[in-house]
Short mmCIF file of C-alpha atoms in Angstrom, two decimals:
data_model
loop_
_atom_site.label_atom_id
_atom_site.label_comp_id
_atom_site.label_asym_id
_atom_site.label_seq_id
_atom_site.Cartn_x
_atom_site.Cartn_y
_atom_site.Cartn_z
CA MET A 10 36.79 96.52 224.33
CA GLU A 11 36.37 93.21 222.53
CA SER A 12 34.65 93.70 218.24
CA PRO A 13 31.82 91.79 218.50
CA ARG A 14 32.53 88.04 217.48
CA ILE A 15 30.96 86.56 213.86
CA PRO A 16 29.60 83.50 214.06
CA ILE A 17 31.02 80.98 210.96
CA LYS A 18 28.52 80.56 209.50
CA ALA A 19 26.81 84.09 209.22
CA ILE A 20 31.13 84.47 207.57
CA VAL A 21 30.14 81.10 204.99
CA SER A 22 26.38 83.04 204.55
CA LEU A 23 27.64 85.66 203.62
CA PHE A 24 30.58 84.61 201.63
CA CYS A 25 28.10 82.01 199.48
CA SER A 26 25.86 84.51 198.59
CA TYR A 27 28.21 87.02 197.15
CA MET A 28 29.69 84.33 194.91
CA LEU A 29 26.40 83.81 193.47
CA LEU A 30 25.93 87.58 192.95
CA TRP A 31 29.43 87.99 191.26
CA HIS A 32 28.68 84.30 189.85
CA ILE A 33 24.92 86.01 188.29
CA THR A 34 26.02 89.14 187.35
CA THR A 35 29.97 88.23 185.89
CA LEU A 36 29.11 85.33 184.36
CA SER A 37 25.41 85.16 183.17
CA PRO A 38 24.62 89.19 182.93
CA THR A 39 20.78 88.99 181.48
CA LEU A 40 20.05 86.91 184.67
CA ALA A 41 20.71 90.09 186.78
CA LEU A 42 18.43 92.03 184.94
CA GLU A 43 14.91 92.69 184.23
CA ASP A 44 13.31 92.47 180.68
CA CYS A 45 13.00 96.10 179.17
CA GLU A 46 9.16 97.65 178.12
CA PHE A 47 9.82 97.84 174.87
CA PRO A 48 6.79 99.55 173.81
CA ALA A 49 7.70 100.58 170.22
CA ILE A 50 10.31 99.69 167.73
CA PHE A 51 12.02 101.73 164.89
CA ASN A 52 14.12 101.04 161.89
CA PHE A 53 16.74 101.84 159.44
CA GLY A 54 18.39 100.10 157.01
CA ASP A 55 18.42 98.07 153.83
CA SER A 56 16.35 95.22 152.33
CA ASN A 57 17.94 92.68 154.40
CA SER A 58 15.06 94.74 156.67
CA ASP A 59 12.72 96.72 154.62
CA THR A 60 9.08 95.76 154.91
CA GLY A 61 7.52 97.65 152.69
CA GLY A 62 9.55 100.87 151.78
CA PHE A 63 11.20 100.16 148.18
CA ALA A 64 8.29 98.67 147.24
CA ALA A 65 5.56 101.28 147.82
CA SER A 66 7.77 103.90 146.84
CA LEU A 67 9.73 102.19 143.94
CA SER A 68 9.30 99.07 143.02
CA PRO A 69 7.52 96.11 144.20
CA PRO A 70 8.95 92.58 144.18
CA THR A 71 6.42 90.77 142.13
CA PRO A 72 5.64 86.87 142.62
CA PRO A 73 7.61 84.46 143.60
CA TYR A 74 8.16 86.02 146.69
CA GLY A 75 6.29 86.09 149.56
CA GLU A 76 5.30 82.74 148.37
CA THR A 77 6.05 81.12 151.01
CA TYR A 78 4.28 83.04 155.25
CA PHE A 79 2.34 85.63 153.23
CA HIS A 80 1.34 84.32 149.60
CA MET A 81 1.89 86.76 147.62
CA PRO A 82 4.56 89.58 147.80
CA VAL A 83 3.96 92.31 150.24
CA GLY A 84 6.69 94.19 149.94
CA ARG A 85 9.69 92.28 151.81
CA PHE A 86 12.71 90.69 149.70
CA SER A 87 12.25 87.41 150.75
CA ASP A 88 9.88 84.69 150.50
CA GLY A 89 8.54 84.97 153.60
CA ARG A 90 9.44 86.76 156.88
CA LEU A 91 12.99 88.80 157.70
CA ILE A 92 14.83 88.76 160.81
CA ILE A 93 13.34 92.04 162.35
CA ASP A 94 9.58 90.54 162.00
CA PHE A 95 11.28 87.98 163.81
CA LEU A 96 12.81 90.61 166.43
CA ALA A 97 9.40 92.42 166.44
CA LYS A 98 7.08 89.09 167.42
CA ASN A 99 9.74 88.73 169.79
CA LEU A 100 9.47 92.19 171.70
CA GLY A 101 5.47 90.73 171.24
CA HIS A 102 4.88 93.55 168.59
CA PRO A 103 2.86 92.86 164.85
CA PHE A 104 5.26 93.63 162.46
CA LEU A 105 6.84 96.59 161.52
CA SER A 106 4.63 99.23 159.11
CA ALA A 107 7.72 100.88 156.49
CA TYR A 108 7.24 104.81 156.66
CA LEU A 109 6.59 105.20 152.92
CA ASP A 110 3.56 102.78 152.26
CA SER A 111 0.67 105.57 152.44
CA LEU A 112 -1.83 102.18 152.78
CA GLY A 113 -3.04 100.40 155.39
CA THR A 114 -0.22 101.38 157.71
CA ASN A 115 0.02 101.45 161.50
CA PHE A 116 2.93 104.03 163.74
CA SER A 117 1.17 102.99 166.77
CA TYR A 118 4.20 100.62 167.45
CA GLY A 119 6.97 102.21 165.92
CA ALA A 120 8.32 102.21 162.08
CA ASN A 121 10.43 101.12 159.55
CA PHE A 122 12.54 103.48 158.09
CA ALA A 123 14.74 100.49 155.34
CA THR A 124 14.41 100.62 151.59
CA ALA A 125 16.18 98.11 149.82
CA ALA A 126 19.24 98.60 148.20
CA SER A 127 19.89 101.77 150.77
CA THR A 128 23.31 102.48 151.77
CA ILE A 129 24.46 105.11 154.56
CA ARG A 130 26.32 107.17 152.52
CA LEU A 131 24.72 109.03 149.53
CA PRO A 132 25.03 106.96 146.56
CA ASP A 133 26.26 107.96 143.16
CA GLN A 134 23.90 106.07 140.66
CA ILE A 135 20.73 106.60 142.11
CA PHE A 136 17.98 104.11 141.10
CA PRO A 137 16.23 104.07 138.84
CA ALA A 138 19.63 104.60 136.71
CA GLY A 139 21.66 103.22 138.75
CA GLY A 140 21.48 100.44 141.61
CA PHE A 141 20.88 102.24 144.37
CA SER A 142 18.07 103.92 146.86
CA PRO A 143 18.15 107.68 147.15
CA ILE A 144 16.11 106.75 150.88
CA TYR A 145 20.05 106.20 152.20
CA LEU A 146 20.77 106.54 155.73
CA ASN A 147 20.92 110.30 156.55
CA ILE A 148 17.46 110.46 154.33
CA GLN A 149 16.33 108.00 156.80
CA TYR A 150 16.66 110.56 159.49
CA VAL A 151 15.39 112.70 157.93
CA GLN A 152 11.96 111.12 157.95
CA PHE A 153 12.03 109.96 161.42
CA MET A 154 12.30 113.91 162.38
CA GLN A 155 8.70 113.79 160.10
CA LEU A 156 8.03 110.98 161.82
CA LYS A 157 8.15 111.71 165.86
CA SER A 158 7.07 115.72 165.62
CA ARG A 159 4.02 115.32 162.78
CA SER A 160 2.77 112.30 164.96
CA GLN A 161 2.67 113.90 168.10
CA LEU A 162 0.32 117.04 165.91
CA ILE A 163 -1.50 113.98 164.84
CA ARG A 164 -1.92 112.76 168.12
CA HIS A 165 -2.95 115.71 169.03
CA ARG A 166 -5.37 116.69 166.55
CA GLY A 167 -7.67 113.93 167.07
CA GLY A 168 -9.53 112.15 165.20
CA ILE A 169 -8.89 108.75 163.72
CA PHE A 170 -5.82 108.73 163.18
CA ALA A 171 -4.37 109.11 166.11
CA SER A 172 -4.61 106.26 167.42
CA LEU A 173 -2.14 105.31 164.56
CA MET A 174 0.11 107.54 166.08
CA PRO A 175 3.12 106.21 168.95
CA LYS A 176 2.72 108.24 172.09
CA GLU A 177 4.89 111.21 172.83
CA GLU A 178 6.81 109.09 175.65
CA TYR A 179 7.90 106.00 173.86
CA PHE A 180 10.28 108.01 171.33
CA SER A 181 12.38 108.13 174.32
CA LYS A 182 11.71 104.02 175.48
CA ALA A 183 11.60 102.17 172.11
CA LEU A 184 14.50 100.25 170.60
CA TYR A 185 15.99 101.66 167.48
CA THR A 186 17.29 98.91 164.95
CA PHE A 187 19.72 98.83 162.70
CA ASP A 188 20.95 96.77 159.37
CA ILE A 189 23.03 98.78 157.21
CA GLY A 190 26.27 99.13 155.01
CA GLN A 191 25.81 96.00 152.41
CA ASN A 192 25.25 97.71 150.02
CA ASP A 193 28.01 100.76 150.49
CA LEU A 194 30.58 97.56 150.22
CA GLY A 195 28.75 96.50 147.34
CA GLU A 196 28.37 99.70 145.70
CA GLY A 197 32.20 99.66 145.24
CA PHE A 198 32.87 96.15 143.64
CA PHE A 199 29.83 96.83 140.91
CA GLY A 200 31.58 100.37 140.82
CA ASN A 201 35.51 98.26 139.85
CA LEU A 202 37.22 99.43 142.74
CA THR A 203 39.52 97.50 143.87
CA VAL A 204 39.22 95.02 147.62
CA GLN A 205 41.56 98.09 149.28
CA GLU A 206 39.50 100.71 147.59
CA VAL A 207 36.70 99.48 149.19
CA ASN A 208 38.17 98.82 152.14
CA ALA A 209 40.49 102.48 152.66
CA SER A 210 36.02 103.48 152.24
CA VAL A 211 35.15 101.87 155.54
CA PRO A 212 36.69 104.79 157.60
CA ASP A 213 33.47 107.57 155.63
CA ILE A 214 31.11 104.95 155.71
CA ILE A 215 31.09 104.65 159.40
CA SER A 216 32.02 108.35 159.84
CA GLY A 217 27.99 108.98 158.20
CA PHE A 218 26.60 105.95 160.33
CA SER A 219 28.11 107.52 164.06
CA ALA A 220 26.56 110.51 162.81
CA ASN A 221 24.04 109.61 161.94
CA ILE A 222 23.32 107.77 165.23
CA LYS A 223 23.98 110.93 167.59
CA LYS A 224 21.49 112.78 165.22
CA ILE A 225 18.58 110.41 166.34
CA TYR A 226 19.98 110.27 169.68
CA ASP A 227 19.21 113.43 169.97
CA LEU A 228 15.95 113.48 169.39
CA GLY A 229 15.59 111.33 172.45
CA ALA A 230 16.46 107.54 171.16
CA ARG A 231 18.25 105.60 174.23
CA SER A 232 18.19 102.47 173.03
CA PHE A 233 20.20 101.00 170.11
CA TRP A 234 20.61 97.61 168.61
CA ILE A 235 23.11 97.54 165.57
CA HIS A 236 23.01 94.68 163.85
CA ASN A 237 26.94 93.94 161.24
CA THR A 238 27.06 93.41 157.99
CA GLY A 239 26.95 89.50 156.75
CA PRO A 240 29.03 87.69 155.11
CA ILE A 241 28.57 89.76 151.58
CA GLY A 242 31.83 87.12 150.27
CA CYS A 243 28.83 84.12 150.74
CA LEU A 244 26.47 85.69 148.53
CA PRO A 245 25.77 84.21 144.95
CA TYR A 246 25.65 87.87 143.73
CA ILE A 247 28.94 88.64 144.25
CA LEU A 248 30.60 84.50 143.86
CA ALA A 249 28.90 85.04 140.07
CA ASN A 250 30.28 88.42 138.80
CA PHE A 251 33.73 88.65 140.82
CA PRO A 252 35.70 84.79 140.67
CA ALA A 253 38.14 84.89 143.21
CA GLN A 254 40.38 82.44 145.62
CA THR A 255 37.61 80.61 147.84
CA ASP A 256 37.25 79.82 151.44
CA GLU A 257 36.32 76.84 153.29
CA ALA A 258 31.74 77.76 152.78
CA GLY A 259 33.35 78.07 149.22
CA CYS A 260 32.90 81.69 149.36
CA ALA A 261 34.87 84.42 147.94
CA LYS A 262 37.73 85.38 150.87
CA SER A 263 38.89 88.62 150.07
CA TYR A 264 35.25 90.21 149.97
CA ASN A 265 34.34 88.64 153.24
CA GLU A 266 37.56 90.07 154.14
CA VAL A 267 35.89 93.98 153.73
CA ALA A 268 33.28 92.62 155.49
CA GLN A 269 34.98 91.99 158.17
CA HIS A 270 36.98 95.04 158.23
CA PHE A 271 33.60 96.60 157.69
CA ASN A 272 32.73 95.02 161.00
CA GLN A 273 35.83 95.66 163.70
CA LYS A 274 35.33 99.66 162.08
CA LEU A 275 32.45 99.61 163.12
CA LYS A 276 32.60 97.37 166.35
CA GLU A 277 35.27 100.73 167.49
CA ALA A 278 32.30 103.08 166.05
CA THR A 279 30.26 101.68 168.89
CA VAL A 280 32.25 101.79 171.88
CA GLN A 281 33.42 105.49 171.14
CA LEU A 282 29.13 106.08 170.31
CA ARG A 283 29.09 104.38 174.77
CA LYS A 284 31.53 107.30 175.04
CA ASP A 285 29.94 110.52 173.72
CA LEU A 286 26.37 109.54 174.08
CA PRO A 287 26.67 108.92 177.75
CA LEU A 288 22.31 108.05 178.52
CA ALA A 289 23.09 106.09 175.90
CA ALA A 290 22.53 101.76 175.53
CA ILE A 291 24.21 100.13 172.58
CA THR A 292 24.36 97.35 171.83
CA TYR A 293 27.14 95.24 168.71
CA VAL A 294 25.31 92.62 167.39
CA ASP A 295 27.60 90.35 165.91
CA VAL A 296 25.24 89.26 162.78
CA TYR A 297 28.29 88.51 160.66
CA SER A 298 29.03 84.54 162.97
CA VAL A 299 25.79 83.41 163.06
CA LYS A 300 25.48 83.82 158.88
CA TYR A 301 28.43 82.66 158.47
CA SER A 302 27.79 79.46 159.94
CA LEU A 303 24.28 78.73 157.67
CA PHE A 304 26.87 78.82 154.67
CA LYS A 305 29.72 76.73 157.05
CA GLU A 306 28.21 74.33 158.52
CA PRO A 307 24.77 73.58 156.60
CA GLN A 308 23.96 70.68 157.40
CA LYS A 309 23.55 70.63 161.22
CA TYR A 310 21.17 72.96 161.36
CA GLY A 311 19.14 71.52 158.56
CA PHE A 312 19.82 73.53 155.33
CA GLU A 313 20.98 72.09 151.86
CA LEU A 314 23.59 74.04 149.47
CA PRO A 315 23.89 77.88 151.60
CA LEU A 316 25.78 78.82 148.70
CA VAL A 317 22.62 78.73 145.54
CA ALA A 318 20.10 80.73 145.23
CA CYS A 319 16.75 79.36 145.77
CA CYS A 320 14.97 81.19 143.30
CA GLY A 321 16.22 82.24 139.96
CA TYR A 322 18.53 80.78 136.76
CA GLY A 323 21.78 80.07 136.28
CA GLY A 324 25.50 79.06 136.27
CA LYS A 325 26.22 77.58 140.07
CA TYR A 326 24.54 79.61 142.08
CA ASN A 327 21.69 79.44 139.69
CA TYR A 328 21.91 82.70 139.65
CA ASN A 329 22.36 85.01 137.15
CA SER A 330 21.39 89.63 136.97
CA SER A 331 19.79 89.00 133.90
CA SER A 332 16.57 86.18 134.93
CA GLU A 333 16.46 87.36 138.57
CA CYS A 334 14.10 86.02 141.37
CA GLY A 335 10.54 86.27 139.13
CA GLY A 336 12.08 87.70 135.92
CA THR A 337 12.00 85.33 132.55
CA ALA A 338 14.91 83.37 131.34
CA ARG A 339 15.78 82.72 127.70
CA VAL A 340 16.05 78.75 127.53
CA ASN A 341 16.14 76.97 123.95
CA GLY A 342 14.17 79.90 121.82
CA ARG A 343 11.90 80.03 125.04
CA GLN A 344 11.56 82.62 127.47
CA ILE A 345 10.48 80.34 131.46
CA PHE A 346 9.23 81.82 134.25
CA VAL A 347 11.47 82.60 136.61
CA GLY A 348 10.81 80.84 140.01
CA SER A 349 11.24 79.85 143.69
CA CYS A 350 12.84 76.19 144.16
CA LYS A 351 11.27 73.11 145.63
CA ASP A 352 11.81 74.37 148.90
CA PRO A 353 13.08 76.65 150.69
CA SER A 354 12.26 75.73 153.87
CA VAL A 355 16.39 74.27 153.43
CA LYS A 356 17.55 76.70 151.38
CA VAL A 357 19.81 80.03 152.84
CA ASN A 358 19.71 81.84 149.91
CA TRP A 359 16.50 83.08 148.69
CA ASP A 360 17.41 85.04 145.30
CA GLY A 361 21.48 85.98 144.71
CA ILE A 362 21.74 88.49 147.48
CA HIS A 363 18.20 88.00 150.43
CA TYR A 364 17.92 85.42 153.06
CA THR A 365 15.64 82.82 152.62
CA GLU A 366 12.27 82.55 155.92
CA ALA A 367 13.78 79.43 157.37
CA ALA A 368 17.52 81.44 157.63
CA ALA A 369 15.94 84.56 158.96
CA LYS A 370 14.85 83.14 161.44
CA PHE A 371 17.17 81.00 162.62
CA ILE A 372 19.50 84.21 162.53
CA SER A 373 16.63 85.95 164.59
CA ASP A 374 16.59 82.96 166.87
CA LYS A 375 20.31 83.37 167.48
CA ILE A 376 20.62 86.90 168.13
CA SER A 377 17.85 87.60 169.93
CA THR A 378 19.46 85.32 173.34
CA GLY A 379 22.85 88.03 173.29
CA ALA A 380 25.09 85.62 173.12
CA PHE A 381 26.31 87.44 170.18
CA SER A 382 25.82 90.90 171.60
CA ASP A 383 28.63 93.48 173.37
CA PRO A 384 27.29 93.93 175.51
CA PRO A 385 26.38 90.11 175.86
CA LEU A 386 22.45 91.25 176.56
CA ALA A 387 19.47 89.57 175.00
CA LEU A 388 17.13 91.32 172.93
CA LYS A 389 15.12 91.69 176.05
CA GLN A 390 17.15 93.71 177.75
CA ALA A 391 19.44 96.07 174.79
CA CYS A 392 17.93 99.14 177.00
CA HIS A 393 20.18 98.32 179.76
CA LYS A 394 23.64 99.82 179.38
CA SER A 395 27.15 98.18 179.76
CA LEU A 396 29.68 98.45 181.99
CA PRO A 397 32.90 100.79 181.59
#
């Protein structure tokens, strides 16, 4: 019996449809995916994403912090909003309340466990005796565990506080964001370790990070958005304290190489985590590349003098650890207030360590598209698992 013939037109149509589908799913994977419904964000990190944890529990920043957007200090170590603020806005949420802030907090859209000076590993020198926060990543996990259990008790009890707590189903549907690790490297440098010794510590640091991701996963987290660390060798507090060979952007080359080593190991860890946590959607975000572009080609993006702090005093980089932003400096026998520069909107660095609001918005806009993510998923599609 002769097989029925399929018209040439139908074959061509099917082929074209197949090629179009292949193009959409292979070359532009984000176009084929629906946006996720993230009802909440839970953030873990350091000062790059701290919205008030350090200020509420240890020591608040003073003016001129917060001057650009909030017109007053609001617990952020910047002149205005941070990357996490713009990411929250992108998802249609208000600013995240710091878990440690007991005044006027609302956790109905998530919570922020980040505190300035936090590390992944328990630091040797803890504030105020040393320069690092006791709220390292393992403690942030414990705080998250507390919030998850106690928030539901409060919701079940009812009353005025019930509406300020996240709903139970939010914990499995939320986006879990991470931006931490820079201070682990900084602790090594300021602890007089060599570049080689800091490099050697990276596997143990990454191991601690992965362990906490697994514990948070065990509590129901499924969508993870993980930032790598930025070019630490481009920051004035490194450049002013550790004279080193510089690259074409003027950044300390060997210190950036440590950050790149950390990022490589972090990326390898995310690959392993995808195998270990089969239900998780894990997005690795190359923040380093976006940040470095601001130092390499500042004029292209409307910035100037990226290695010079906007708020600071002294030296080539306008940074001195004894005359920090918001403090005082002795000039010609008298004390002066260390304030900000005339126009923070064209500056990359705010206070020698942290980025300006303008830089934070630039970085957020870039990474939200998925162009710097592995897998290449936009922020709003970070609930989708990568294909094996």
